[in-house]
Amino acid sequence: MPVEILTIPCLNDNYAYAVRDGETGEVAVIDVPDAAPILRALSFKGWGLNQILLTHHHPDHIGGVDVLHQAIDAPIVGARADMHRLPQLALGVAEGDAFQLGNQTVEVHDVSGHTKGHVAYHFAEGNALFTGDSLMIMGCGRLFEGDAEMMWASLTKLMELPAETRIYSGHEYTASNAKFAMSIEPENRALIERTRQISEARARGDDTMGATLELEMATNPFLRAGRAEVKAAIGMKDASDAEVFAEIRKRKDNF
Ligand code: ZN
Ligand code: FE
């Protein structure tokens, strides 16, 4: 196994992740909503900590960095563009950059839209993409700093990654995202089936992270703004993909 991934619930509905390179044992934590659950998870697994990776500047993603960093002095990685509003970075990254966690290459994608200077971390060999509040499971983040065009460009870029890539986002919003998706595409068979699976998973108390990009592209309305059937379903047959994305985002804001 090239990487082992631990999903760590934090605060109300946030997730942090710990990713361990199976060959060297090096560990990265992605986002730090709160230090205590992360420290508990690392000690439970007997894992160290070699890197702290940040997706974006919101307090529910970086609020625990100072405490975690005081407990374990690991270098902090985040968007170079956001250096002024992130904890002190050892490495500032931007679109197309890559760095190592042990033997794993981590590729950086700029996925601005929710915020400007939002990055996603792609462990290509481990098939895992950590998206923060950009692409979310069956949804996407609200547009606080960027516009619909910017977010659509970010999501379009992610859709070019391998179909088997597994998506790990910053929040457990999937059940309500699924409900909204059904309002857009009530006839989508894959969506109907997935909505059922998600409510079963949530009823069991399971998280819904780690869905493949392929499944997201079949069921996440925000990744489907370019599809003729979605354009028809919302009465925007002749609109551009970005216009359709903007409309779906607006409907979700008011859902
Ligand atoms: Zn956020
Ligand atoms: Fe968030």
mmCIF file of N, CA, C and O in Angstrom, residues 3-105:
data_model
loop_
_atom_site.group_PDB
_atom_site.id
_atom_site.type_symbol
_atom_site.label_atom_id
_atom_site.label_comp_id
_atom_site.label_asym_id
_atom_site.label_seq_id
_atom_site.Cartn_x
_atom_site.Cartn_y
_atom_site.Cartn_z
ATOM 1 N N VAL A 3 0.041 4.595 0.299
ATOM 2 C CA VAL A 3 -0.262 5.505 1.403
ATOM 3 C C VAL A 3 -1.407 4.946 2.236
ATOM 4 O O VAL A 3 -2.281 4.242 1.730
ATOM 5 N N GLU A 4 -1.362 5.280 3.514
ATOM 6 C CA GLU A 4 -2.482 4.976 4.403
ATOM 7 C C GLU A 4 -3.101 6.307 4.809
ATOM 8 O O GLU A 4 -2.393 7.244 5.167
ATOM 9 N N ILE A 5 -4.429 6.372 4.750
ATOM 10 C CA ILE A 5 -5.122 7.641 5.022
ATOM 11 C C ILE A 5 -6.026 7.479 6.220
ATOM 12 O O ILE A 5 -6.813 6.535 6.301
ATOM 13 N N LEU A 6 -5.900 8.411 7.152
ATOM 14 C CA LEU A 6 -6.738 8.422 8.345
ATOM 15 C C LEU A 6 -7.619 9.659 8.290
ATOM 16 O O LEU A 6 -7.107 10.777 8.137
ATOM 17 N N THR A 7 -8.933 9.453 8.389
ATOM 18 C CA THR A 7 -9.878 10.574 8.412
ATOM 19 C C THR A 7 -10.153 10.932 9.868
ATOM 20 O O THR A 7 -10.549 10.067 10.644
ATOM 21 N N ILE A 8 -9.927 12.192 10.225
ATOM 22 C CA ILE A 8 -10.024 12.600 11.629
ATOM 23 C C ILE A 8 -11.119 13.654 11.786
ATOM 24 O O ILE A 8 -10.934 14.807 11.391
ATOM 25 N N PRO A 9 -12.270 13.272 12.341
ATOM 26 C CA PRO A 9 -13.333 14.260 12.568
ATOM 27 C C PRO A 9 -12.884 15.324 13.566
ATOM 28 O O PRO A 9 -12.263 15.003 14.588
ATOM 29 N N CYS A 10 -13.192 16.580 13.244
ATOM 30 C CA CYS A 10 -12.838 17.708 14.111
ATOM 31 C C CYS A 10 -14.008 18.681 14.152
ATOM 32 O O CYS A 10 -14.782 18.768 13.196
ATOM 33 N N LEU A 11 -14.103 19.450 15.245
ATOM 34 C CA LEU A 11 -15.171 20.444 15.391
ATOM 35 C C LEU A 11 -16.510 19.776 15.081
ATOM 36 O O LEU A 11 -16.719 18.617 15.444
ATOM 37 N N ASN A 12 -17.435 20.508 14.434
ATOM 38 C CA ASN A 12 -18.763 19.935 14.188
ATOM 39 C C ASN A 12 -18.788 18.951 13.032
ATOM 40 O O ASN A 12 -19.271 17.835 13.148
ATOM 41 N N ASP A 13 -18.308 19.407 11.888
ATOM 42 C CA ASP A 13 -18.433 18.587 10.680
ATOM 43 C C ASP A 13 -17.187 18.689 9.810
ATOM 44 O O ASP A 13 -17.248 18.425 8.620
ATOM 45 N N ASN A 14 -16.064 19.127 10.395
ATOM 46 C CA ASN A 14 -14.809 19.202 9.632
ATOM 47 C C ASN A 14 -14.075 17.869 9.660
ATOM 48 O O ASN A 14 -14.263 17.057 10.572
ATOM 49 N N TYR A 15 -13.224 17.681 8.653
ATOM 50 C CA TYR A 15 -12.273 16.581 8.680
ATOM 51 C C TYR A 15 -10.855 17.105 8.513
ATOM 52 O O TYR A 15 -10.602 17.982 7.690
ATOM 53 N N ALA A 16 -9.952 16.541 9.316
ATOM 54 C CA ALA A 16 -8.526 16.630 9.029
ATOM 55 C C ALA A 16 -8.121 15.244 8.540
ATOM 56 O O ALA A 16 -8.854 14.261 8.741
ATOM 57 N N TYR A 17 -6.990 15.154 7.887
ATOM 58 C CA TYR A 17 -6.499 13.862 7.406
ATOM 59 C C TYR A 17 -5.057 13.682 7.814
ATOM 60 O O TYR A 17 -4.283 14.645 7.833
ATOM 61 N N ALA A 18 -4.691 12.440 8.102
ATOM 62 C CA ALA A 18 -3.290 12.082 8.252
ATOM 63 C C ALA A 18 -2.977 11.095 7.136
ATOM 64 O O ALA A 18 -3.729 10.140 6.915
ATOM 65 N N VAL A 19 -1.906 11.356 6.408
ATOM 66 C CA VAL A 19 -1.498 10.504 5.287
ATOM 67 C C VAL A 19 -0.099 9.980 5.578
ATOM 68 O O VAL A 19 0.808 10.764 5.842
ATOM 69 N N ARG A 20 0.044 8.667 5.539
ATOM 70 C CA ARG A 20 1.346 8.068 5.862
ATOM 71 C C ARG A 20 1.909 7.361 4.643
ATOM 72 O O ARG A 20 1.241 6.526 4.024
ATOM 73 N N ASP A 21 3.136 7.723 4.297
ATOM 74 C CA ASP A 21 3.840 7.027 3.216
ATOM 75 C C ASP A 21 4.258 5.655 3.730
ATOM 76 O O ASP A 21 5.034 5.546 4.680
ATOM 77 N N GLY A 22 3.736 4.606 3.071
ATOM 78 C CA GLY A 22 3.967 3.243 3.538
ATOM 79 C C GLY A 22 5.428 2.829 3.509
ATOM 80 O O GLY A 22 5.832 1.939 4.260
ATOM 81 N N GLU A 23 6.227 3.432 2.644
ATOM 82 C CA GLU A 23 7.625 3.008 2.521
ATOM 83 C C GLU A 23 8.521 3.635 3.574
ATOM 84 O O GLU A 23 9.356 2.968 4.178
ATOM 85 N N THR A 24 8.375 4.932 3.819
ATOM 86 C CA THR A 24 9.276 5.620 4.754
ATOM 87 C C THR A 24 8.642 5.865 6.112
ATOM 88 O O THR A 24 9.337 6.213 7.063
ATOM 89 N N GLY A 25 7.310 5.727 6.206
ATOM 90 C CA GLY A 25 6.631 6.019 7.468
ATOM 91 C C GLY A 25 6.423 7.504 7.718
ATOM 92 O O GLY A 25 5.946 7.891 8.792
ATOM 93 N N GLU A 26 6.780 8.354 6.745
ATOM 94 C CA GLU A 26 6.563 9.792 6.948
ATOM 95 C C GLU A 26 5.067 10.109 6.880
ATOM 96 O O GLU A 26 4.320 9.502 6.115
ATOM 97 N N VAL A 27 4.667 11.091 7.685
ATOM 98 C CA VAL A 27 3.244 11.417 7.826
ATOM 99 C C VAL A 27 3.009 12.910 7.577
ATOM 100 O O VAL A 27 3.760 13.755 8.067
ATOM 101 N N ALA A 28 1.976 13.213 6.825
ATOM 102 C CA ALA A 28 1.502 14.593 6.673
ATOM 103 C C ALA A 28 0.100 14.683 7.245
ATOM 104 O O ALA A 28 -0.693 13.747 7.121
ATOM 105 N N VAL A 29 -0.183 15.819 7.871
ATOM 106 C CA VAL A 29 -1.561 16.117 8.259
ATOM 107 C C VAL A 29 -2.067 17.192 7.323
ATOM 108 O O VAL A 29 -1.347 18.138 7.009
ATOM 109 N N ILE A 30 -3.302 17.015 6.841
ATOM 110 C CA ILE A 30 -3.894 18.000 5.945
ATOM 111 C C ILE A 30 -5.026 18.723 6.671
ATOM 112 O O ILE A 30 -6.011 18.112 7.049
ATOM 113 N N ASP A 31 -4.842 19.999 6.857
ATOM 114 C CA ASP A 31 -5.731 20.914 7.579
ATOM 115 C C ASP A 31 -5.797 20.593 9.069
ATOM 116 O O ASP A 31 -5.707 19.428 9.489
ATOM 117 N N VAL A 32 -5.910 21.673 9.844
ATOM 118 C CA VAL A 32 -5.870 21.540 11.302
ATOM 119 C C VAL A 32 -7.010 22.364 11.912
ATOM 120 O O VAL A 32 -6.786 23.446 12.454
ATOM 121 N N PRO A 33 -8.236 21.843 11.844
ATOM 122 C CA PRO A 33 -9.351 22.554 12.469
ATOM 123 C C PRO A 33 -9.144 22.684 13.977
ATOM 124 O O PRO A 33 -9.492 23.692 14.573
ATOM 125 N N ASP A 34 -8.552 21.643 14.565
ATOM 126 C CA ASP A 34 -8.418 21.541 16.013
ATOM 127 C C ASP A 34 -7.272 20.564 16.265
ATOM 128 O O ASP A 34 -7.226 19.501 15.653
ATOM 129 N N ALA A 35 -6.349 20.912 17.168
ATOM 130 C CA ALA A 35 -5.158 20.074 17.342
ATOM 131 C C ALA A 35 -5.441 18.783 18.120
ATOM 132 O O ALA A 35 -4.880 17.729 17.803
ATOM 133 N N ALA A 36 -6.311 18.860 19.129
ATOM 134 C CA ALA A 36 -6.457 17.725 20.059
ATOM 135 C C ALA A 36 -6.848 16.417 19.363
ATOM 136 O O ALA A 36 -6.199 15.386 19.589
ATOM 137 N N PRO A 37 -7.882 16.403 18.519
ATOM 138 C CA PRO A 37 -8.234 15.119 17.876
ATOM 139 C C PRO A 37 -7.137 14.597 16.958
ATOM 140 O O PRO A 37 -6.981 13.366 16.803
ATOM 141 N N ILE A 38 -6.360 15.496 16.378
ATOM 142 C CA ILE A 38 -5.269 15.076 15.491
ATOM 143 C C ILE A 38 -4.148 14.438 16.318
ATOM 144 O O ILE A 38 -3.642 13.363 15.981
ATOM 145 N N LEU A 39 -3.785 15.085 17.424
ATOM 146 C CA LEU A 39 -2.738 14.534 18.287
ATOM 147 C C LEU A 39 -3.165 13.167 18.843
ATOM 148 O O LEU A 39 -2.357 12.239 18.905
ATOM 149 N N ARG A 40 -4.435 13.065 19.204
ATOM 150 C CA ARG A 40 -4.949 11.777 19.703
ATOM 151 C C ARG A 40 -4.852 10.697 18.625
ATOM 152 O O ARG A 40 -4.430 9.578 18.880
ATOM 153 N N ALA A 41 -5.255 11.048 17.399
ATOM 154 C CA ALA A 41 -5.244 10.070 16.302
ATOM 155 C C ALA A 41 -3.817 9.630 15.992
ATOM 156 O O ALA A 41 -3.557 8.435 15.783
ATOM 157 N N LEU A 42 -2.876 10.583 15.967
ATOM 158 C CA LEU A 42 -1.482 10.239 15.668
ATOM 159 C C LEU A 42 -0.923 9.327 16.756
ATOM 160 O O LEU A 42 -0.243 8.336 16.454
ATOM 161 N N SER A 43 -1.216 9.638 18.002
ATOM 162 C CA SER A 43 -0.631 8.812 19.061
ATOM 163 C C SER A 43 -1.289 7.439 19.107
ATOM 164 O O SER A 43 -0.628 6.434 19.340
ATOM 165 N N PHE A 44 -2.588 7.380 18.805
ATOM 166 C CA PHE A 44 -3.275 6.091 18.728
ATOM 167 C C PHE A 44 -2.626 5.185 17.683
ATOM 168 O O PHE A 44 -2.440 3.984 17.887
ATOM 169 N N LYS A 45 -2.257 5.783 16.525
ATOM 170 C CA LYS A 45 -1.634 5.006 15.450
ATOM 171 C C LYS A 45 -0.134 4.803 15.682
ATOM 172 O O LYS A 45 0.509 4.035 14.966
ATOM 173 N N GLY A 46 0.433 5.554 16.611
ATOM 174 C CA GLY A 46 1.882 5.509 16.787
ATOM 175 C C GLY A 46 2.627 6.182 15.642
ATOM 176 O O GLY A 46 3.756 5.813 15.312
ATOM 177 N N TRP A 47 1.986 7.170 15.043
ATOM 178 C CA TRP A 47 2.594 7.881 13.916
ATOM 179 C C TRP A 47 3.264 9.167 14.383
ATOM 180 O O TRP A 47 2.799 9.823 15.314
ATOM 181 N N GLY A 48 4.333 9.539 13.713
ATOM 182 C CA GLY A 48 4.934 10.853 13.899
ATOM 183 C C GLY A 48 4.221 11.870 13.027
ATOM 184 O O GLY A 48 3.128 11.613 12.506
ATOM 185 N N LEU A 49 4.857 13.019 12.875
ATOM 186 C CA LEU A 49 4.302 14.045 11.995
ATOM 187 C C LEU A 49 5.457 14.777 11.330
ATOM 188 O O LEU A 49 6.323 15.324 12.002
ATOM 189 N N ASN A 50 5.484 14.752 9.986
ATOM 190 C CA ASN A 50 6.590 15.338 9.235
ATOM 191 C C ASN A 50 6.214 16.600 8.478
ATOM 192 O O ASN A 50 7.086 17.389 8.116
ATOM 193 N N GLN A 51 4.923 16.772 8.179
ATOM 194 C CA GLN A 51 4.481 17.965 7.433
ATOM 195 C C GLN A 51 3.057 18.318 7.838
ATOM 196 O O GLN A 51 2.245 17.435 8.091
ATOM 197 N N ILE A 52 2.788 19.612 7.833
ATOM 198 C CA ILE A 52 1.420 20.111 8.019
ATOM 199 C C ILE A 52 1.036 20.831 6.721
ATOM 200 O O ILE A 52 1.683 21.817 6.349
ATOM 201 N N LEU A 53 0.020 20.321 6.014
ATOM 202 C CA LEU A 53 -0.394 20.892 4.726
ATOM 203 C C LEU A 53 -1.717 21.620 4.910
ATOM 204 O O LEU A 53 -2.666 21.052 5.454
ATOM 205 N N LEU A 54 -1.774 22.858 4.441
ATOM 206 C CA LEU A 54 -2.984 23.670 4.610
ATOM 207 C C LEU A 54 -3.630 23.939 3.254
ATOM 208 O O LEU A 54 -2.947 24.291 2.289
ATOM 209 N N THR A 55 -4.966 23.783 3.191
ATOM 210 C CA THR A 55 -5.663 24.019 1.919
ATOM 211 C C THR A 55 -6.040 25.480 1.732
ATOM 212 O O THR A 55 -5.961 25.998 0.627
ATOM 213 N N HIS A 56 -6.495 26.141 2.813
ATOM 214 C CA HIS A 56 -6.882 27.557 2.700
ATOM 215 C C HIS A 56 -6.976 28.183 4.071
ATOM 216 O O HIS A 56 -6.865 27.507 5.088
ATOM 217 N N HIS A 57 -7.190 29.487 4.096
ATOM 218 C CA HIS A 57 -6.951 30.271 5.312
ATOM 219 C C HIS A 57 -8.096 30.277 6.318
ATOM 220 O O HIS A 57 -7.955 30.841 7.405
ATOM 221 N N HIS A 58 -9.242 29.688 6.031
ATOM 222 C CA HIS A 58 -10.368 29.800 6.959
ATOM 223 C C HIS A 58 -10.062 29.163 8.313
ATOM 224 O O HIS A 58 -9.395 28.122 8.376
ATOM 225 N N PRO A 59 -10.575 29.796 9.397
ATOM 226 C CA PRO A 59 -10.264 29.339 10.757
ATOM 227 C C PRO A 59 -10.630 27.870 11.006
ATOM 228 O O PRO A 59 -9.937 27.200 11.786
ATOM 229 N N ASP A 60 -11.670 27.370 10.352
ATOM 230 C CA ASP A 60 -12.029 25.961 10.590
ATOM 231 C C ASP A 60 -11.081 25.000 9.873
ATOM 232 O O ASP A 60 -11.260 23.785 9.949
ATOM 233 N N HIS A 61 -10.039 25.536 9.210
ATOM 234 C CA HIS A 61 -9.022 24.678 8.584
ATOM 235 C C HIS A 61 -7.622 24.910 9.150
ATOM 236 O O HIS A 61 -6.739 24.079 8.966
ATOM 237 N N ILE A 62 -7.439 26.057 9.825
ATOM 238 C CA ILE A 62 -6.094 26.359 10.364
ATOM 239 C C ILE A 62 -6.112 26.696 11.858
ATOM 240 O O ILE A 62 -5.053 26.941 12.431
ATOM 241 N N GLY A 63 -7.294 26.681 12.480
ATOM 242 C CA GLY A 63 -7.416 27.153 13.861
ATOM 243 C C GLY A 63 -6.562 26.399 14.869
ATOM 244 O O GLY A 63 -6.196 26.945 15.905
ATOM 245 N N GLY A 64 -6.202 25.148 14.571
ATOM 246 C CA GLY A 64 -5.419 24.365 15.522
ATOM 247 C C GLY A 64 -3.939 24.288 15.189
ATOM 248 O O GLY A 64 -3.184 23.568 15.848
ATOM 249 N N VAL A 65 -3.515 25.032 14.167
ATOM 250 C CA VAL A 65 -2.120 24.893 13.708
ATOM 251 C C VAL A 65 -1.124 25.260 14.799
ATOM 252 O O VAL A 65 -0.156 24.527 15.037
ATOM 253 N N ASP A 66 -1.348 26.385 15.492
ATOM 254 C CA ASP A 66 -0.366 26.828 16.487
ATOM 255 C C ASP A 66 -0.162 25.766 17.570
ATOM 256 O O ASP A 66 0.974 25.448 17.923
ATOM 257 N N VAL A 67 -1.256 25.216 18.069
ATOM 258 C CA VAL A 67 -1.149 24.210 19.136
ATOM 259 C C VAL A 67 -0.479 22.934 18.612
ATOM 260 O O VAL A 67 0.406 22.370 19.257
ATOM 261 N N LEU A 68 -0.861 22.511 17.417
ATOM 262 C CA LEU A 68 -0.248 21.305 16.835
ATOM 263 C C LEU A 68 1.245 21.517 16.606
ATOM 264 O O LEU A 68 2.073 20.652 16.913
ATOM 265 N N HIS A 69 1.584 22.688 16.088
ATOM 266 C CA HIS A 69 2.966 23.003 15.763
ATOM 267 C C HIS A 69 3.825 23.114 17.020
ATOM 268 O O HIS A 69 5.003 22.765 17.012
ATOM 269 N N GLN A 70 3.207 23.606 18.116
ATOM 270 C CA GLN A 70 3.948 23.646 19.382
ATOM 271 C C GLN A 70 4.205 22.240 19.918
ATOM 272 O O GLN A 70 5.248 21.976 20.502
ATOM 273 N N ALA A 71 3.248 21.337 19.695
ATOM 274 C CA ALA A 71 3.402 19.959 20.179
ATOM 275 C C ALA A 71 4.422 19.199 19.331
ATOM 276 O O ALA A 71 5.230 18.430 19.847
ATOM 277 N N ILE A 72 4.370 19.407 18.004
ATOM 278 C CA ILE A 72 5.283 18.716 17.086
ATOM 279 C C ILE A 72 5.761 19.735 16.060
ATOM 280 O O ILE A 72 4.971 20.283 15.298
ATOM 281 N N ASP A 73 7.052 19.948 16.018
ATOM 282 C CA ASP A 73 7.611 21.018 15.195
ATOM 283 C C ASP A 73 7.799 20.557 13.745
ATOM 284 O O ASP A 73 8.916 20.351 13.293
ATOM 285 N N ALA A 74 6.681 20.392 13.024
ATOM 286 C CA ALA A 74 6.745 19.955 11.624
ATOM 287 C C ALA A 74 6.583 21.162 10.707
ATOM 288 O O ALA A 74 5.855 22.098 11.035
ATOM 289 N N PRO A 75 7.286 21.157 9.562
ATOM 290 C CA PRO A 75 7.170 22.281 8.637
ATOM 291 C C PRO A 75 5.756 22.427 8.078
ATOM 292 O O PRO A 75 5.067 21.435 7.830
ATOM 293 N N ILE A 76 5.339 23.678 7.888
ATOM 294 C CA ILE A 76 3.991 23.981 7.416
ATOM 295 C C ILE A 76 4.046 24.371 5.944
ATOM 296 O O ILE A 76 4.884 25.186 5.531
ATOM 297 N N VAL A 77 3.154 23.763 5.148
ATOM 298 C CA VAL A 77 3.077 24.016 3.704
ATOM 299 C C VAL A 77 1.715 24.632 3.403
ATOM 300 O O VAL A 77 0.694 24.170 3.909
ATOM 301 N N GLY A 78 1.706 25.673 2.572
ATOM 302 C CA GLY A 78 0.438 26.288 2.178
ATOM 303 C C GLY A 78 0.644 27.141 0.950
ATOM 304 O O GLY A 78 1.761 27.244 0.424
ATOM 305 N N ALA A 79 -0.440 27.758 0.492
ATOM 306 C CA ALA A 79 -0.371 28.558 -0.734
ATOM 307 C C ALA A 79 0.536 29.773 -0.549
ATOM 308 O O ALA A 79 0.355 30.551 0.387
ATOM 309 N N ARG A 80 1.484 29.913 -1.465
ATOM 310 C CA ARG A 80 2.375 31.073 -1.443
ATOM 311 C C ARG A 80 1.554 32.365 -1.509
ATOM 312 O O ARG A 80 1.853 33.340 -0.836
ATOM 313 N N ALA A 81 0.494 32.346 -2.312
ATOM 314 C CA ALA A 81 -0.346 33.535 -2.486
ATOM 315 C C ALA A 81 -1.025 33.949 -1.187
ATOM 316 O O ALA A 81 -1.464 35.086 -1.057
ATOM 317 N N ASP A 82 -1.104 33.038 -0.227
ATOM 318 C CA ASP A 82 -1.825 33.309 1.015
ATOM 319 C C ASP A 82 -0.896 33.407 2.220
ATOM 320 O O ASP A 82 -1.348 33.361 3.362
ATOM 321 N N MET A 83 0.411 33.567 1.970
ATOM 322 C CA MET A 83 1.391 33.620 3.062
ATOM 323 C C MET A 83 1.020 34.641 4.128
ATOM 324 O O MET A 83 1.268 34.438 5.309
ATOM 325 N N HIS A 84 0.416 35.760 3.687
ATOM 326 C CA HIS A 84 0.115 36.849 4.620
ATOM 327 C C HIS A 84 -1.015 36.501 5.585
ATOM 328 O O HIS A 84 -1.208 37.177 6.582
ATOM 329 N N ARG A 85 -1.782 35.463 5.279
ATOM 330 C CA ARG A 85 -2.907 35.156 6.166
ATOM 331 C C ARG A 85 -2.940 33.686 6.581
ATOM 332 O O ARG A 85 -3.962 33.175 7.001
ATOM 333 N N LEU A 86 -1.799 33.009 6.409
ATOM 334 C CA LEU A 86 -1.646 31.645 6.913
ATOM 335 C C LEU A 86 -0.600 31.668 8.032
ATOM 336 O O LEU A 86 0.194 32.608 8.114
ATOM 337 N N PRO A 87 -0.578 30.629 8.884
ATOM 338 C CA PRO A 87 0.534 30.514 9.834
ATOM 339 C C PRO A 87 1.867 30.494 9.063
ATOM 340 O O PRO A 87 1.886 30.202 7.869
ATOM 341 N N GLN A 88 2.951 30.781 9.760
ATOM 342 C CA GLN A 88 4.272 30.888 9.124
ATOM 343 C C GLN A 88 4.625 29.627 8.318
ATOM 344 O O GLN A 88 4.778 28.541 8.881
ATOM 345 N N LEU A 89 4.753 29.806 7.006
ATOM 346 C CA LEU A 89 5.003 28.658 6.125
ATOM 347 C C LEU A 89 6.495 28.367 6.002
ATOM 348 O O LEU A 89 7.310 29.276 5.863
ATOM 349 N N ALA A 90 6.830 27.069 5.990
ATOM 350 C CA ALA A 90 8.193 26.654 5.649
ATOM 351 C C ALA A 90 8.309 26.530 4.127
ATOM 352 O O ALA A 90 9.384 26.651 3.552
ATOM 353 N N LEU A 91 7.166 26.268 3.482
ATOM 354 C CA LEU A 91 7.143 26.113 2.029
ATOM 355 C C LEU A 91 5.850 26.716 1.491
ATOM 356 O O LEU A 91 4.762 26.305 1.883
ATOM 357 N N GLY A 92 5.987 27.698 0.601
ATOM 358 C CA GLY A 92 4.826 28.273 -0.067
ATOM 359 C C GLY A 92 4.695 27.654 -1.446
ATOM 360 O O GLY A 92 5.667 27.572 -2.195
ATOM 361 N N VAL A 93 3.509 27.175 -1.783
ATOM 362 C CA VAL A 93 3.321 26.428 -3.036
ATOM 363 C C VAL A 93 2.295 27.106 -3.936
ATOM 364 O O VAL A 93 1.489 27.921 -3.484
ATOM 365 N N ALA A 94 2.346 26.745 -5.209
ATOM 366 C CA ALA A 94 1.422 27.300 -6.204
ATOM 367 C C ALA A 94 1.155 26.234 -7.263
ATOM 368 O O ALA A 94 1.803 25.172 -7.277
ATOM 369 N N GLU A 95 0.184 26.522 -8.120
ATOM 370 C CA GLU A 95 -0.202 25.629 -9.216
ATOM 371 C C GLU A 95 1.004 24.980 -9.895
ATOM 372 O O GLU A 95 1.945 25.668 -10.286
ATOM 373 N N GLY A 96 0.968 23.658 -10.004
ATOM 374 C CA GLY A 96 2.013 22.949 -10.739
ATOM 375 C C GLY A 96 3.228 22.572 -9.900
ATOM 376 O O GLY A 96 4.084 21.822 -10.367
ATOM 377 N N ASP A 97 3.317 23.076 -8.680
ATOM 378 C CA ASP A 97 4.438 22.700 -7.820
ATOM 379 C C ASP A 97 4.296 21.247 -7.374
ATOM 380 O O ASP A 97 3.193 20.688 -7.386
ATOM 381 N N ALA A 98 5.404 20.661 -6.985
ATOM 382 C CA ALA A 98 5.376 19.322 -6.412
ATOM 383 C C ALA A 98 6.433 19.260 -5.314
ATOM 384 O O ALA A 98 7.448 19.962 -5.370
ATOM 385 N N PHE A 99 6.152 18.469 -4.295
ATOM 386 C CA PHE A 99 7.138 18.253 -3.233
ATOM 387 C C PHE A 99 6.997 16.807 -2.770
ATOM 388 O O PHE A 99 6.112 16.085 -3.241
ATOM 389 N N GLN A 100 7.881 16.385 -1.878
ATOM 390 C CA GLN A 100 7.894 14.987 -1.446
ATOM 391 C C GLN A 100 7.374 14.837 -0.025
ATOM 392 O O GLN A 100 7.696 15.654 0.847
ATOM 393 N N LEU A 101 6.596 13.800 0.207
ATOM 394 C CA LEU A 101 6.375 13.286 1.563
ATOM 395 C C LEU A 101 6.973 11.881 1.529
ATOM 396 O O LEU A 101 6.374 10.969 0.951
ATOM 397 N N GLY A 102 8.130 11.699 2.129
ATOM 398 C CA GLY A 102 8.823 10.426 1.979
ATOM 399 C C GLY A 102 9.022 10.124 0.511
ATOM 400 O O GLY A 102 9.550 10.946 -0.236
ATOM 401 N N ASN A 103 8.556 8.950 0.062
ATOM 402 C CA ASN A 103 8.687 8.589 -1.353
ATOM 403 C C ASN A 103 7.491 9.028 -2.183
ATOM 404 O O ASN A 103 7.426 8.737 -3.388
ATOM 405 N N GLN A 104 6.525 9.681 -1.574
ATOM 406 C CA GLN A 104 5.343 10.134 -2.313
ATOM 407 C C GLN A 104 5.577 11.524 -2.901
ATOM 408 O O GLN A 104 6.042 12.418 -2.194
ATOM 409 N N THR A 105 5.209 11.672 -4.159
ATOM 410 C CA THR A 105 5.214 13.004 -4.755
ATOM 411 C C THR A 105 3.839 13.621 -4.538
ATOM 412 O O THR A 105 2.815 12.994 -4.818
#
